[in-house]
Coordinates of C-alpha atoms in Angstrom, one line a residue:
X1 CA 166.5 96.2 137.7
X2 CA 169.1 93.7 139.4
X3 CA 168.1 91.9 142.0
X4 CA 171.3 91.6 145.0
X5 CA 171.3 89.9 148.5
X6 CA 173.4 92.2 151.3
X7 CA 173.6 92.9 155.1
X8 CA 172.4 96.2 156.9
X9 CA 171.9 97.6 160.1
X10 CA 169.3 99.6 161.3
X11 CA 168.8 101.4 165.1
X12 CA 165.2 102.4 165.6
X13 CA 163.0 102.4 168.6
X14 CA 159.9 100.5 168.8
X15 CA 157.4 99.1 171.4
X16 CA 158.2 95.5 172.9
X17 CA 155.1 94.0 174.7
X18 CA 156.9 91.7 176.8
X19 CA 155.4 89.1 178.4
X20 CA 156.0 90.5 181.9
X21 CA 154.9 93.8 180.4
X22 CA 151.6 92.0 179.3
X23 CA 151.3 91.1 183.2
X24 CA 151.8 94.5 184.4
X25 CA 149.1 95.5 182.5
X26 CA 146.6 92.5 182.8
X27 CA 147.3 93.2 186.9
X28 CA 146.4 96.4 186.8
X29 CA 142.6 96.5 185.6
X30 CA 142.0 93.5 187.7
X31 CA 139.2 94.1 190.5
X32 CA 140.9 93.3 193.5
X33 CA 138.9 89.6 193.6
X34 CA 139.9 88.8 190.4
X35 CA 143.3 89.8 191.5
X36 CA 143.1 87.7 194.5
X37 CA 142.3 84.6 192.0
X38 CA 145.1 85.6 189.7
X39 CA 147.4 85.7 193.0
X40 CA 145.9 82.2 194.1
X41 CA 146.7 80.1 191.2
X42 CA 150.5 81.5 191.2
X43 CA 150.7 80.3 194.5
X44 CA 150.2 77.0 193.6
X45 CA 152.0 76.6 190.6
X46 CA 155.5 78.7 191.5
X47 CA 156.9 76.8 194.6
X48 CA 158.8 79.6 195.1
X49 CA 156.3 82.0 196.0
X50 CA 154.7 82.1 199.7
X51 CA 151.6 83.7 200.8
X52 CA 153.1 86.7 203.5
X53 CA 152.0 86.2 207.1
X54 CA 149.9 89.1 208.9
X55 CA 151.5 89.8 211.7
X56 CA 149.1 89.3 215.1
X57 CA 148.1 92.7 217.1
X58 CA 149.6 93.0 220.4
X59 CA 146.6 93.1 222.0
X60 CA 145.7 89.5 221.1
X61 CA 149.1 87.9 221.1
X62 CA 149.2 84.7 223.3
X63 CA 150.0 85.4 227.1
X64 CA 153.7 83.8 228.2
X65 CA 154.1 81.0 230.2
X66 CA 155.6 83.2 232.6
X67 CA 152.3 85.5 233.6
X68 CA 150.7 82.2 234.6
X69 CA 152.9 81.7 237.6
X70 CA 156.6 80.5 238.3
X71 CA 159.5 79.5 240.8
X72 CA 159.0 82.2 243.0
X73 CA 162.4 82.9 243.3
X74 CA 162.5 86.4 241.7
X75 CA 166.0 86.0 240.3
X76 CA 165.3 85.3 237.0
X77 CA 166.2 81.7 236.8
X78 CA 164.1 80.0 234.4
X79 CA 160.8 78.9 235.4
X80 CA 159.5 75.0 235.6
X81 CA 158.0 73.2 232.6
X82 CA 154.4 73.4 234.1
X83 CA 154.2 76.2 237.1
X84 CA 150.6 76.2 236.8
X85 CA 150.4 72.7 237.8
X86 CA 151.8 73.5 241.3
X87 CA 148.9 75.6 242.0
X88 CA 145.9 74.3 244.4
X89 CA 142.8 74.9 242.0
X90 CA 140.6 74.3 244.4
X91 CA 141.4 76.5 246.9
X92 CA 139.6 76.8 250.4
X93 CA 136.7 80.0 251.0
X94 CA 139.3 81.7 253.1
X95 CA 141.8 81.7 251.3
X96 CA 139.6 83.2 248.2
X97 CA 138.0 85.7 250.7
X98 CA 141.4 87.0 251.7
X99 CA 142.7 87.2 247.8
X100 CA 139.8 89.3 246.9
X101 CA 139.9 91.2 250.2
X102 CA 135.8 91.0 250.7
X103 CA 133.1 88.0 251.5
X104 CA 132.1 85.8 248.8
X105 CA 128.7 87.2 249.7
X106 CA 129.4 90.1 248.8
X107 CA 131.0 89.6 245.5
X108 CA 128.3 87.0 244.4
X109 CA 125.2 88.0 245.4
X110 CA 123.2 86.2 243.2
X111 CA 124.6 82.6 243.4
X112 CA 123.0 80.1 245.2
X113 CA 124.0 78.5 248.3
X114 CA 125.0 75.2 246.5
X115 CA 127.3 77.6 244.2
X116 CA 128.6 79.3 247.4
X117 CA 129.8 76.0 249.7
X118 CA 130.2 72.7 248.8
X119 CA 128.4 70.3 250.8
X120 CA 130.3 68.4 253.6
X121 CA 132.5 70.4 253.7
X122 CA 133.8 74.4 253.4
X123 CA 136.0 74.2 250.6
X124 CA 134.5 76.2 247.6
X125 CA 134.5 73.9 244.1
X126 CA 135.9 75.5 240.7
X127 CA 134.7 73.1 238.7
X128 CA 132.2 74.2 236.2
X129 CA 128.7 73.0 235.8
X130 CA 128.1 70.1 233.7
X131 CA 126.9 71.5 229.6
X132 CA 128.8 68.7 227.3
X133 CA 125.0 66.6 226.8
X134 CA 121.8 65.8 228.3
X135 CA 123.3 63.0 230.9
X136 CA 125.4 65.7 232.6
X137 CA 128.5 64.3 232.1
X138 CA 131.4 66.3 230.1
X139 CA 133.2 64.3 227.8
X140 CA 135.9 67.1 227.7
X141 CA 134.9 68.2 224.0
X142 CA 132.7 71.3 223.0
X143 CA 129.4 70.7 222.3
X144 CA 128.6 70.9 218.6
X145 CA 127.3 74.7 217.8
X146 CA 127.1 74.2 213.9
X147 CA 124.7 71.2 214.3
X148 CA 122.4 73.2 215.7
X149 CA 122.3 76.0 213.0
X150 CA 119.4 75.9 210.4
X151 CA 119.6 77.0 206.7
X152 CA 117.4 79.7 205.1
X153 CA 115.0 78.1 202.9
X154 CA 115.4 78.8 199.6
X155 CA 112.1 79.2 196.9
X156 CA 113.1 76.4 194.8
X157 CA 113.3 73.7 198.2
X158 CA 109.8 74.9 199.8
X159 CA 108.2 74.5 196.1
X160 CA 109.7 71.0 195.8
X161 CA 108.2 70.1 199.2
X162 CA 104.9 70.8 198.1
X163 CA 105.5 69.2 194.9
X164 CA 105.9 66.4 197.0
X165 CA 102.8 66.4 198.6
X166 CA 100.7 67.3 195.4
X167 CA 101.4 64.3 193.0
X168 CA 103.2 60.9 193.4
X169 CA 103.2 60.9 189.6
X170 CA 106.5 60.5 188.6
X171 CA 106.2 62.0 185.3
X172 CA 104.3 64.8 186.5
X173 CA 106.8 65.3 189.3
X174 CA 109.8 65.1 186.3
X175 CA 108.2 68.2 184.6
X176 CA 107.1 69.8 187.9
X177 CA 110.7 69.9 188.4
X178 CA 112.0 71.0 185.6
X179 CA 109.4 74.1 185.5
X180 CA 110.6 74.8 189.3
X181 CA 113.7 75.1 188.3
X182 CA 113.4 77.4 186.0
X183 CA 111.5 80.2 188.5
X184 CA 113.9 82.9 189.1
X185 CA 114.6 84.4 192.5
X186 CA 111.2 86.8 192.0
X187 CA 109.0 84.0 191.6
X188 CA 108.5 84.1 187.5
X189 CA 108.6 81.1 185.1
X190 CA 111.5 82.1 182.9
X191 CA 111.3 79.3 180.5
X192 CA 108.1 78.8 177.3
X193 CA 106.0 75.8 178.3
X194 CA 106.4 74.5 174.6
X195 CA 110.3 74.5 175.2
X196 CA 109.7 72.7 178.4
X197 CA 107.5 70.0 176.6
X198 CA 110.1 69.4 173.8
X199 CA 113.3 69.5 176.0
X200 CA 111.0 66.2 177.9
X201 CA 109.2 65.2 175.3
X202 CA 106.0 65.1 176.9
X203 CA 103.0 67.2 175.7
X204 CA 101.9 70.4 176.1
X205 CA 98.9 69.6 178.1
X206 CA 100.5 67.7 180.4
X207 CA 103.1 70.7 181.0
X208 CA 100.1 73.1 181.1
X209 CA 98.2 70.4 183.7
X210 CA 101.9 70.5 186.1
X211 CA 102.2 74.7 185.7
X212 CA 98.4 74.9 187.0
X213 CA 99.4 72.6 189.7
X214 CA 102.8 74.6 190.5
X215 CA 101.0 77.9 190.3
X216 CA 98.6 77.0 193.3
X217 CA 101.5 76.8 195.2
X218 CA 102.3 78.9 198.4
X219 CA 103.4 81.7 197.7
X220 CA 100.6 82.6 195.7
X221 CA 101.1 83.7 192.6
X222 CA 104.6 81.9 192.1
X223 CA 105.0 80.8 188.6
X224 CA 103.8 83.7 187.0
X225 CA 104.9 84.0 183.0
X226 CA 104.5 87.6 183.3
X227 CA 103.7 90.4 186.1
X228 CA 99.8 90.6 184.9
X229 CA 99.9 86.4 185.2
X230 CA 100.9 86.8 188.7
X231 CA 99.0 89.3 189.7
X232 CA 96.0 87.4 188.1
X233 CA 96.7 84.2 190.3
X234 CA 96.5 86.2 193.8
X235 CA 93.1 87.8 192.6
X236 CA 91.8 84.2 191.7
X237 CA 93.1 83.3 195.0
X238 CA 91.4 85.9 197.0
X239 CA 87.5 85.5 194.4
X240 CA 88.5 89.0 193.4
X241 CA 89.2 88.0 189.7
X242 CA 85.9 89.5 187.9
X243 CA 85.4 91.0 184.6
X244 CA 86.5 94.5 185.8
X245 CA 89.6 93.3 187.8
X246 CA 90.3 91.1 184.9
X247 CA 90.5 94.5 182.6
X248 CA 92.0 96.2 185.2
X249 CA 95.2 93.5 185.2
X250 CA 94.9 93.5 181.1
X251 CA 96.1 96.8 180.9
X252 CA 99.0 97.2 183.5
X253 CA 100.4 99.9 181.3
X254 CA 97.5 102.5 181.7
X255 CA 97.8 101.8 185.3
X256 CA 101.5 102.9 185.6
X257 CA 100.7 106.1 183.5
X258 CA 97.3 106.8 186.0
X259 CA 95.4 107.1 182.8
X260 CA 92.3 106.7 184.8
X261 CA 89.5 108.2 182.5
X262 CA 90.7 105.2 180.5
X263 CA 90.8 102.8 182.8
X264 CA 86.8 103.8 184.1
X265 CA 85.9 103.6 180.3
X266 CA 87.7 100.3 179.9
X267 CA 86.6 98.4 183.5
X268 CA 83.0 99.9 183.2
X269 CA 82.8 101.6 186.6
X270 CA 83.1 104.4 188.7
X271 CA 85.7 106.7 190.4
X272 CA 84.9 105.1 193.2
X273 CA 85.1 101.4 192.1
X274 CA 88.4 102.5 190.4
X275 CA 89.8 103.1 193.9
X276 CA 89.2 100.4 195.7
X277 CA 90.3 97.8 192.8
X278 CA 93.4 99.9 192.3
X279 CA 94.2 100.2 195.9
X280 CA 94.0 96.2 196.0
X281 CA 95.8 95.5 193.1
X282 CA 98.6 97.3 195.4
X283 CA 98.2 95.1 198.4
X284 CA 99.2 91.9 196.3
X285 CA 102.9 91.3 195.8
X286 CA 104.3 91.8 192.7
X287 CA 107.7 89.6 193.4
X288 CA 106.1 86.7 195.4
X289 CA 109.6 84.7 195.2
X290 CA 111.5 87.5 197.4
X291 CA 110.3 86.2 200.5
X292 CA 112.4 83.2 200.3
X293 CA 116.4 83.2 201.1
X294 CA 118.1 84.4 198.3
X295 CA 121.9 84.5 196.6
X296 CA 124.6 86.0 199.1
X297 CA 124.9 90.0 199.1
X298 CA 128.3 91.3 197.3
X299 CA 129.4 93.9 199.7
X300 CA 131.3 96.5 197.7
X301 CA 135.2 96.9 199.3
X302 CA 137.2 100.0 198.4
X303 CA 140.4 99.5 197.5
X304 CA 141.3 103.4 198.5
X305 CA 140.6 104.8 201.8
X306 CA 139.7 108.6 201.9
X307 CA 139.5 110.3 205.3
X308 CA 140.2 114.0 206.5
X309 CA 143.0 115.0 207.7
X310 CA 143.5 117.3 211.3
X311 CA 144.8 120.4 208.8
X312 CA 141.5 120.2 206.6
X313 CA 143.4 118.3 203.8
X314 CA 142.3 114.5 202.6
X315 CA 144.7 111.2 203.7
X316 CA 144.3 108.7 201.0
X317 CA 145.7 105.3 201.8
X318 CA 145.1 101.6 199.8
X319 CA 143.3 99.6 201.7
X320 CA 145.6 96.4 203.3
X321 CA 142.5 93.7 203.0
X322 CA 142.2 94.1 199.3
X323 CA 146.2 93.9 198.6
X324 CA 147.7 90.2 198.1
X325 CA 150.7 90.2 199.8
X326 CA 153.3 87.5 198.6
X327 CA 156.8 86.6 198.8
X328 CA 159.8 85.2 197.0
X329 CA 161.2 82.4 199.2
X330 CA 165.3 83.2 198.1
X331 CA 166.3 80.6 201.0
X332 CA 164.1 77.6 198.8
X333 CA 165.4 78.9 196.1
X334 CA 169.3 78.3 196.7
X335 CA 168.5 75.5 198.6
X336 CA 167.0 73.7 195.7
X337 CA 169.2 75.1 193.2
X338 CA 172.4 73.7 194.6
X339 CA 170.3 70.2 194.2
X340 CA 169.3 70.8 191.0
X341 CA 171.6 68.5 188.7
X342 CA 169.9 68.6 185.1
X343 CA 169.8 71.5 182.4
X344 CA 165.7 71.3 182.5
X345 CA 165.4 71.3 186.5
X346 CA 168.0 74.8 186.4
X347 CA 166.1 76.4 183.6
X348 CA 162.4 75.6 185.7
X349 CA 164.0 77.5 188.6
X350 CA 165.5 80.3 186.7
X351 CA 161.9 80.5 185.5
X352 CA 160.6 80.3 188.4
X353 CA 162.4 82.9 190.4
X354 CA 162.0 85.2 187.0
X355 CA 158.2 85.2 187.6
X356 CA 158.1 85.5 191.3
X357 CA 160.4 88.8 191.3
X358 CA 157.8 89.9 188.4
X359 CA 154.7 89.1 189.7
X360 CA 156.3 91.2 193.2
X361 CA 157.2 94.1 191.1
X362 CA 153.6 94.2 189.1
X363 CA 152.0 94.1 192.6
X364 CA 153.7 96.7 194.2
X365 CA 153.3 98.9 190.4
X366 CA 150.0 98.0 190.9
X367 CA 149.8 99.7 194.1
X368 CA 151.4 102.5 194.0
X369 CA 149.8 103.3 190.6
X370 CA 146.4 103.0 192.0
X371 CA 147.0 105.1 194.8
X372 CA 148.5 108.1 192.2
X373 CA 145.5 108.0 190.4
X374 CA 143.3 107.7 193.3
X375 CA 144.9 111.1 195.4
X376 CA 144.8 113.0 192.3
X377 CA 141.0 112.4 191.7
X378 CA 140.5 113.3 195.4
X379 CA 142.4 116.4 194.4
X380 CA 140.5 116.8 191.4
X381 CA 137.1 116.4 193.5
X382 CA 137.7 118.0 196.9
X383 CA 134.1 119.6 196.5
X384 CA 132.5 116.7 196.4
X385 CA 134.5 115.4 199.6
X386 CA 133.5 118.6 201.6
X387 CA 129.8 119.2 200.3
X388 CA 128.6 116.1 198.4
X389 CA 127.3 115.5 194.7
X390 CA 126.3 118.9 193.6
X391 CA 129.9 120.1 193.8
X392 CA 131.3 117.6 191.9
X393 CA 133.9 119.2 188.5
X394 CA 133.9 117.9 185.0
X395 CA 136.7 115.4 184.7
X396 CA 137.7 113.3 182.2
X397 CA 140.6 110.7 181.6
X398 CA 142.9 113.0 180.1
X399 CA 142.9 115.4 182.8
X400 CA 144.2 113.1 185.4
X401 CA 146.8 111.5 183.1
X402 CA 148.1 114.9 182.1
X403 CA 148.5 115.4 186.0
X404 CA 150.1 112.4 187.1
X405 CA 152.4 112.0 184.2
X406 CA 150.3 108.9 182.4
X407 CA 148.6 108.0 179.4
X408 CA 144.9 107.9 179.3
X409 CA 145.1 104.4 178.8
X410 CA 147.2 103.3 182.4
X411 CA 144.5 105.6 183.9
X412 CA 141.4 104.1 182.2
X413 CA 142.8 101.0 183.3
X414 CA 143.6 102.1 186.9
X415 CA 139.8 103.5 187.4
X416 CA 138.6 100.3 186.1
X417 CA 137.1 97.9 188.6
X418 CA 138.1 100.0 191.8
X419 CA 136.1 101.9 194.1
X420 CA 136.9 104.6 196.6
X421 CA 136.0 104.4 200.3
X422 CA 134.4 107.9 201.6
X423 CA 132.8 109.2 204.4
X424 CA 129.6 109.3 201.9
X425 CA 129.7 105.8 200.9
X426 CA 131.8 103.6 198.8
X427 CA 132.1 104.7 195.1
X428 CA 133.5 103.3 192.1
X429 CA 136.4 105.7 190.5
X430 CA 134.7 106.1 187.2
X431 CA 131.8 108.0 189.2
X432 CA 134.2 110.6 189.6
X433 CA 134.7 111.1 185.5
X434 CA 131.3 112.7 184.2
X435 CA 130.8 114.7 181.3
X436 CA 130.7 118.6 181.4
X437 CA 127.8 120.9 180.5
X438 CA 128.4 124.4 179.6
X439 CA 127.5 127.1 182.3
X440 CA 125.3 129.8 181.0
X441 CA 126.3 133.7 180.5
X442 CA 130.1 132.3 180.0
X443 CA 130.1 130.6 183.3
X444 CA 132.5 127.5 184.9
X445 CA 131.2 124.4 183.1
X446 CA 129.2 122.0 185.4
X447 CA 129.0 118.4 186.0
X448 CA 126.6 116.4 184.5
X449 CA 126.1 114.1 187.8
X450 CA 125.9 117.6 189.8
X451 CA 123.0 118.5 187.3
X452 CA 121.5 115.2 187.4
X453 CA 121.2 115.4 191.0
X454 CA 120.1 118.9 190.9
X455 CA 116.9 117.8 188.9
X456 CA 115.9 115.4 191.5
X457 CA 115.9 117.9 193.8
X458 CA 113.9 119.9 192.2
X459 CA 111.3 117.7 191.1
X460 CA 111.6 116.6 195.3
X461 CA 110.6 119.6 196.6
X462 CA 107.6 120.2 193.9
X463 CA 104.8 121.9 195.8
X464 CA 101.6 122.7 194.1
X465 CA 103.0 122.9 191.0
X466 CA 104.6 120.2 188.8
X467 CA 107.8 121.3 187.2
X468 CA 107.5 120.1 183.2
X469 CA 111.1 119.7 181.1
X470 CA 110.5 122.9 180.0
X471 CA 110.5 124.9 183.6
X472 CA 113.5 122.2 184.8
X473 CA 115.1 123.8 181.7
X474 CA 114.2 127.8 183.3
X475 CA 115.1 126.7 186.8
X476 CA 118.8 125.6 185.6
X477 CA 119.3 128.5 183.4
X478 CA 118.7 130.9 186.2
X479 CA 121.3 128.6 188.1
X480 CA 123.8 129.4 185.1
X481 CA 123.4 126.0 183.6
X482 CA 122.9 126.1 179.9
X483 CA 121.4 122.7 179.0
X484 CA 118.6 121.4 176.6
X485 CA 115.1 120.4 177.4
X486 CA 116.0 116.9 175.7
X487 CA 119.2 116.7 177.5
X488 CA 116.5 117.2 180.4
X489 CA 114.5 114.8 179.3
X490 CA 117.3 111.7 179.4
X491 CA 118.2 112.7 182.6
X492 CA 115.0 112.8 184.2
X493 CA 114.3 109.2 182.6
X494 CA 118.0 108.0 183.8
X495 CA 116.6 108.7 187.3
X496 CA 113.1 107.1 186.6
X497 CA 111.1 110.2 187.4
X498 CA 107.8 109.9 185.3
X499 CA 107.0 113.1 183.3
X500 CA 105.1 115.9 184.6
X501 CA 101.3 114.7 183.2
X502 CA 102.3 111.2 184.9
X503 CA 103.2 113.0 188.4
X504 CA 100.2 115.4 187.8
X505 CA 98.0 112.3 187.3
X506 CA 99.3 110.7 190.2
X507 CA 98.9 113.4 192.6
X508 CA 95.0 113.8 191.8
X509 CA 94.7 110.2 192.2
X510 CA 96.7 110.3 195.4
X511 CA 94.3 113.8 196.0
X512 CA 91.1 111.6 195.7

């Protein structure tokens, strides 16, 4: 077999993944923060892209010179640098009476006389009262407004205060520290006392000795390993901690299953006694941290609008605040190319200007993508726009893509990190993709939120009788919804809906 070196040429077709395709795609599962940071750090290392200005409403656009007065001649002529200054701005009383056509008295009713005439004379002062500082006098500058605001107090600052005050050990106040620093918003220690005493090398006593002293703390039961620690503190707190109580707290789980025939055997006391400790085991806090300012709220912003439309149809439009808007500067650009002498400043520019028209392009793709996807999901779920959750469809991925003329992929990628303003609330655009389950009798398939939420209102409107997994199963089939008790089961949980014996327990205790 010879071995022989020659030329051929071949035509095929095969996928490129350019870099500015790479972009495209990276832009378009972005949230529209992350986007926002993507957007920020082009800005500032293309020069020639520029942030677009929002144009001002009408309503709030700055007044002209000319309303404020002018020549008087009515001709049109231009009007004087400063017209305003020609005015008299503190006019006489008659001269106000006869611009408002009415008495002073009239109009200002409440002032007081010293607000109404001047003394010595009957000339009315303008000049505002006095409010720049204590003295009286007005230094022309606006008082200070932020000085005066005050900061919420946050857990970890009000327990170093009082760390403060409880030990001028400096040692004891380096580990005291350290252990309330690692208390989480709630108020739990979230870091193993041994792991403290090796990070400081101190020993375990000593870190023991500073968590006793940090547990005493207001508020009580702050530095609680666990929920039955914390819960343990308050009751030693209030001289509520006996032998039964302490039982009581051992055993957290029977308590959250109402096990109380248990719970009497295992505390040694009565139905009654049972009560009263459980109904003051529910005054004490189980999160004692939550009182105390805590890490800003992330409000959830659509990046679709949905609203109805006067003919009974939906208007879906992409929200402006959640859409960078930049621009190519193409008078910067030829200004600085005609200075640009060398090869290397040319080919920066070309470069430049390359992935400023790209990045404009990927936005705008962006954009027009997500809206697509977004009005055919609306169309998809206009059930659950007219009558809420239990008339949402089965949709998948496919669906959608098949509609708009996508792959599942651009779609999966659109739905991604995006949420959809409603009328109902904001929710994210995978809510809207939910599994199907199979109707009963040959009936339309249903969706697995819509069933989901049709549990919960069954086990909501329980009466007398609590509804097992087995009569949720009943109910649904005589619905037309042919689903299986375990399939039941999981949703129930997914909602946190204790079984029936749990609810059934709960009720006689509630009964009691």
């Amino acid at each position: 077999m010879g071995l022989l070196q020659r030329l051929e040429m071949r035509q095929g077709q095969a996928l490129v993944m350019t870099p500015q395709l790479l972009q495209a795609i990276k832009l378009l599962q972005l949230s529209h923060l992350d986007l926002a940071a993507y957007v920020d750090a082009e800005l500032e290392r293309n020069p020639l892209l520029e942030r677009a200005e929002v144009e001002e409403p009408r309503g709030e656009a700055p007044a002209p010179i000319e309303e404020f007065g002018g020549d008087g001649d009515g001709d049109g002529g231009e009007p004087s640098a400063e017209p305003w200054l020609a005015q008299d701005l503190n006019p006489s009383r008659g001269e106000i009476e006869s611009d408002l056509g009415t008495r002073l008295d009239n109009v200002f009713p409440d002032e007081g006389p010293a607000a109404r005439e001047a003394p010595g004379g009957d000339s009315l002062s303008l000049t505002p009262a006095p409010w720049g500082n204590a003295g009286g006098s007005f230094d022309g500058e606006a008082p200070d407004f932020e000085a005066t605001l005050t900061t919420e107090s946050s857990l970890r600052d009000h327990l170093a205060g009082q760390l403060d005050l409880a030990t001028r050990d400096p040692v004891e106040r380096l580990v005291g520290g350290f252990l309330i620093d690692a208390i989480d918003e709630a108020g739990y220690l979230r870091e193993d006392p041994a792991t403290v005493a090796e990070r400081l090398g101190v020993g375990l006593d000593l870190v023991g000795r500073v968590l006793g002293l940090v547990q005493g703390f207001d508020p009580s039961g702050v530095g609680g390993r666990d929920l039955a620690e914390c819960l343990s503190i308050q009751l030693r707190e209030r001289d509520r901690f006996d032998p039964a109580m302490q039982a009581l707290v051992s055993r957290l789980d029977l308590v959250a299953k109402r096990d109380l025939a248990a719970l009497r055997k295992l505390c040694g006391v009565d139905d009654e006694d049972l009560a009263d400790m459980l109904a003051e085991l529910r005054q004490l806090d189980p999160k004692p941290g939550r009182a105390f300012g805590s890490g800003p709220v992330e409000v959830l912003v659509p990046d679709v609008f949905v609203r109805p439309a006067p003919d009974g149809s939906w208007l879906v439009e992409l929200n402006s605040e959640a859409l960078p808007r930049v621009l190519v500067n193409q008078s910067y650009y030829a200004t600085v190319a005609r200075g640009a002498k060398s090869d290397t400043d040319k080919a920066f520019l070309s470069e430049c200007l390359q992935t400023a028209n790209w990045l404009t392009r990927s936005l705008e793709q962006r954009a027009r993508t997500i809206l697509k996807v977004a009005s055919e999901i609306v169309r998809q779920q206009d059930g659950f726009f007219l009558n809420g959750v239990a008339h949402l469809r089965p949709l998948n991925l496919k669906t959608v893509a098949d509609a708009i003329g996508m792959h599942e992929s651009t779609v999966s990628r659109v739905t991604s990190n995006k949420s959809i303003g409603t009328s109902r609330g904001t929710f994210e655009m995978k809510y809207f993709f939910t599994a199907a389950i199979p109707g009963a009798a040959g009936a339309a398939a249903h969706s697995s939120e819509a069933v989901r939420h049709r549990i919960k209102q069954l086990i909501d409107g329980e009466a007398d009788d609590v509804l097992s997994d087995d009569a949720l199963v009943q109910r649904l089939r005589h619905e037309g919804v042919d689903i299986a008790r375990r399939t039941v089961a999981k949703y129930r949980e997914s909602l946190r809906i204790p079984s029936s014996i749990e609810r059934r327990r709960e009720r006689a205790a509630l009964a009691r």
